XYZ file of N, CA and C in Angstrom:
282
model
N 102.216 97.907 83.164
C 102.880 97.053 84.132
C 102.427 97.459 85.535
N 102.197 96.473 86.375
C 101.792 96.734 87.753
C 102.888 97.533 88.469
N 102.473 98.451 89.331
C 103.437 99.201 90.133
C 103.232 98.845 91.605
N 104.266 99.052 92.392
C 104.230 98.743 93.823
C 104.253 100.033 94.631
N 103.397 100.107 95.646
C 103.456 101.238 96.566
C 104.641 101.031 97.510
N 104.994 102.078 98.246
C 106.081 101.957 99.224
C 105.757 100.891 100.264
N 104.495 100.822 100.694
C 104.098 99.792 101.667
C 104.286 98.395 101.091
N 103.900 98.205 99.831
C 104.051 96.897 99.195
C 105.527 96.512 99.108
N 106.375 97.466 98.772
C 107.817 97.196 98.696
C 108.330 96.703 100.048
N 107.973 97.392 101.117
C 108.446 97.001 102.453
C 107.930 95.616 102.844
N 106.655 95.351 102.591
C 106.070 94.062 102.970
C 106.688 92.931 102.155
N 106.872 93.122 100.859
C 107.474 92.077 100.022
C 108.898 91.795 100.476
N 109.670 92.840 100.753
C 111.044 92.614 101.237
C 111.032 91.863 102.561
N 110.131 92.228 103.472
C 110.039 91.537 104.765
C 109.640 90.077 104.590
N 108.635 89.812 103.752
C 108.184 88.434 103.544
C 109.281 87.559 102.955
N 109.989 88.077 101.959
C 111.036 87.267 101.336
C 112.206 87.063 102.293
N 112.488 88.044 103.148
C 113.554 87.875 104.145
C 113.158 86.827 105.181
N 111.899 86.846 105.628
C 111.422 85.872 106.618
C 111.457 84.452 106.072
N 111.206 84.316 104.777
C 111.182 82.994 104.147
C 112.570 82.573 103.674
N 113.582 83.386 103.973
C 114.955 83.101 103.550
C 115.047 82.842 102.053
N 114.351 83.666 101.287
C 114.369 83.520 99.835
C 115.780 83.769 99.314
N 116.110 83.102 98.228
C 117.396 83.301 97.579
C 117.470 84.726 97.031
N 118.671 85.190 96.678
C 118.798 86.560 96.163
C 117.898 86.846 94.959
N 117.599 85.824 94.165
C 116.715 86.005 93.014
C 115.251 85.801 93.376
N 114.958 85.590 94.660
C 113.598 85.298 95.098
C 112.724 86.534 95.161
N 111.438 86.272 95.324
C 110.476 87.354 95.424
C 109.097 86.815 95.722
N 108.118 87.640 95.516
C 106.725 87.262 95.719
C 106.134 86.968 94.347
N 105.468 85.805 94.219
C 104.903 85.411 92.923
C 103.389 85.451 92.986
N 102.808 86.071 91.961
C 101.358 86.092 91.808
C 101.022 85.293 90.563
N 100.187 84.287 90.751
C 99.752 83.464 89.625
C 98.234 83.414 89.605
N 97.695 83.166 88.434
C 96.242 83.116 88.303
C 95.768 81.671 88.371
N 94.579 81.503 88.906
C 93.916 80.202 88.944
C 92.580 80.382 88.232
N 92.574 80.198 86.897
C 91.356 80.459 86.131
C 90.159 79.631 86.595
N 90.388 78.403 87.022
C 89.286 77.544 87.460
C 88.587 78.133 88.683
N 89.360 78.714 89.580
C 88.791 79.293 90.800
C 88.458 80.775 90.630
N 88.928 81.370 89.532
C 88.698 82.797 89.323
C 89.402 83.653 90.348
N 90.603 83.230 90.749
C 91.316 83.949 91.800
C 92.798 84.050 91.478
N 93.490 84.809 92.310
C 94.940 84.937 92.224
C 95.555 84.264 93.435
N 96.715 83.652 93.231
C 97.447 83.030 94.327
C 98.742 83.799 94.528
N 99.106 84.013 95.789
C 100.322 84.749 96.126
C 101.182 83.870 97.013
N 102.472 83.747 96.654
C 103.392 82.926 97.442
C 104.812 83.446 97.264
N 105.653 83.206 98.255
C 107.073 83.516 98.133
C 107.689 82.472 97.208
N 108.522 82.926 96.275
C 109.151 82.030 95.305
C 110.655 82.265 95.293
N 111.408 81.200 95.039
C 112.870 81.301 94.996
C 113.363 82.027 93.756
N 112.563 81.986 92.685
C 112.939 82.614 91.420
C 111.689 82.723 90.557
N 111.729 83.569 89.540
C 110.575 83.629 88.646
C 110.449 82.337 87.844
N 109.226 81.976 87.505
C 108.992 80.824 86.643
C 109.188 81.247 85.188
N 109.367 80.271 84.328
C 109.507 80.532 82.895
C 108.315 81.362 82.421
N 108.572 82.474 81.758
C 107.515 83.315 81.211
C 106.974 84.369 82.159
N 107.411 84.364 83.418
C 106.933 85.365 84.374
C 107.426 86.760 84.012
N 106.582 87.756 84.245
C 106.999 89.150 84.176
C 107.609 89.481 85.534
N 108.746 90.152 85.540
C 109.432 90.485 86.788
C 109.363 91.993 87.010
N 108.866 92.372 88.186
C 108.830 93.776 88.595
C 109.808 93.903 89.755
N 110.809 94.763 89.595
C 111.810 94.971 90.642
C 111.720 96.430 91.078
N 111.362 96.640 92.335
C 111.189 98.001 92.839
C 111.886 98.138 94.183
N 112.967 98.880 94.208
C 113.711 99.148 95.449
C 114.054 97.871 96.207
N 114.434 96.842 95.481
C 114.840 95.586 96.112
C 113.719 94.604 96.360
N 112.482 95.000 96.092
C 111.345 94.078 96.209
C 111.084 93.504 94.824
N 111.059 92.167 94.754
C 110.838 91.510 93.460
C 109.465 90.852 93.441
N 108.714 91.147 92.379
C 107.384 90.595 92.184
C 107.385 89.845 90.865
N 106.913 88.594 90.893
C 106.833 87.771 89.694
C 105.360 87.568 89.356
N 105.015 87.768 88.093
C 103.628 87.622 87.651
C 103.569 86.621 86.506
N 102.724 85.584 86.645
C 102.571 84.685 85.508
C 101.880 85.471 84.391
N 101.937 84.995 83.135
C 101.404 85.789 82.020
C 99.945 86.221 82.196
N 99.087 85.343 82.693
C 97.673 85.704 82.869
C 97.516 86.777 83.947
N 98.242 86.649 85.047
C 98.178 87.652 86.116
C 98.739 88.986 85.624
N 99.808 88.937 84.827
C 100.403 90.168 84.300
C 99.403 90.924 83.426
N 98.656 90.198 82.589
C 97.643 90.849 81.746
C 96.524 91.450 82.607
N 96.079 90.704 83.592
C 94.982 91.141 84.453
C 95.352 92.377 85.281
N 96.608 92.439 85.721
C 97.046 93.490 86.645
C 97.850 94.597 85.976
N 97.864 94.614 84.653
C 98.715 95.524 83.893
C 98.558 96.987 84.293
N 97.353 97.418 84.604
C 97.117 98.834 84.912
C 96.848 99.068 86.396
N 97.313 98.146 87.237
C 97.022 98.210 88.672
C 98.247 98.616 89.489
N 97.960 99.053 90.712
C 98.994 99.326 91.716
C 98.761 98.350 92.863
N 99.820 97.724 93.332
C 99.734 96.787 94.452
C 100.107 97.514 95.733
N 99.205 97.461 96.703
C 99.453 98.035 98.019
C 99.398 96.904 99.034
N 99.968 97.113 100.196
C 99.977 96.086 101.240
C 99.906 96.746 102.601
N 99.361 95.998 103.538
C 99.282 96.463 104.921
C 99.422 95.261 105.835
N 99.907 95.513 107.041
C 100.024 94.476 108.064
C 99.121 94.898 109.213
N 98.208 93.996 109.607
C 97.279 94.355 110.683
C 97.903 94.116 112.056
N 97.137 94.366 113.107
C 97.636 94.257 114.484
C 98.132 92.860 114.828
N 97.567 91.838 114.162
C 97.959 90.450 114.422
C 99.146 90.009 113.577
N 99.647 90.902 112.722
C 100.772 90.568 111.867
C 100.374 89.922 110.552
N 99.070 89.894 110.257
C 98.600 89.323 108.998
C 98.754 90.346 107.880
N 99.225 89.869 106.733
C 99.441 90.736 105.579
C 98.198 90.734 104.701
N 97.831 91.904 104.234
C 96.723 92.035 103.296
C 97.214 92.819 102.088
N 96.979 92.250 100.911
C 97.332 92.923 99.665
C 96.062 93.458 99.025
N 96.216 94.583 98.326
C 95.073 95.193 97.655
C 95.541 95.782 96.330
N 94.736 95.575 95.307
C 95.019 96.158 93.999
C 94.080 97.327 93.770
N 94.609 98.398 93.200
C 93.815 99.577 92.874
C 94.280 100.094 91.515
N 93.488 100.976 90.941
C 93.893 101.604 89.685
C 95.152 102.432 89.936
N 96.032 102.471 88.948
C 97.238 103.283 89.080
C 96.861 104.759 89.100
N 97.540 105.533 89.934
C 97.242 106.968 89.980
C 97.631 107.664 88.675
N 96.901 108.698 88.375
C 97.238 109.579 87.287
C 96.906 109.092 85.959
C-alpha cells in the first residue's frame, strides 16, 4: 500500500481544506491508461472500488489501477515559491 510522507500529509490536508472538501473528502489519484499517466484531483468521497489511505487526517483515494501501480511507493509533496504543488513518488524506505 502506498505510504504518505509528512509533507504529503500536510499538503493533502491543505488542498482539501482549500477546496472545502466534505469530511469524507480527500485527494484522488486515478489512472488514465490511454495517456499512460495519473490524474490527481480533490474529491468529495472515494469512488466505488477505490483504495483509501488515511494518514493523520489526510485521505488519499486510489482507483484500482493506480493502487496496483503505486503499491510499493511513497508519496511526497512540496510547494514551490509560487505556491504550486508538486507530487513525487519514490520507492518506500526500508
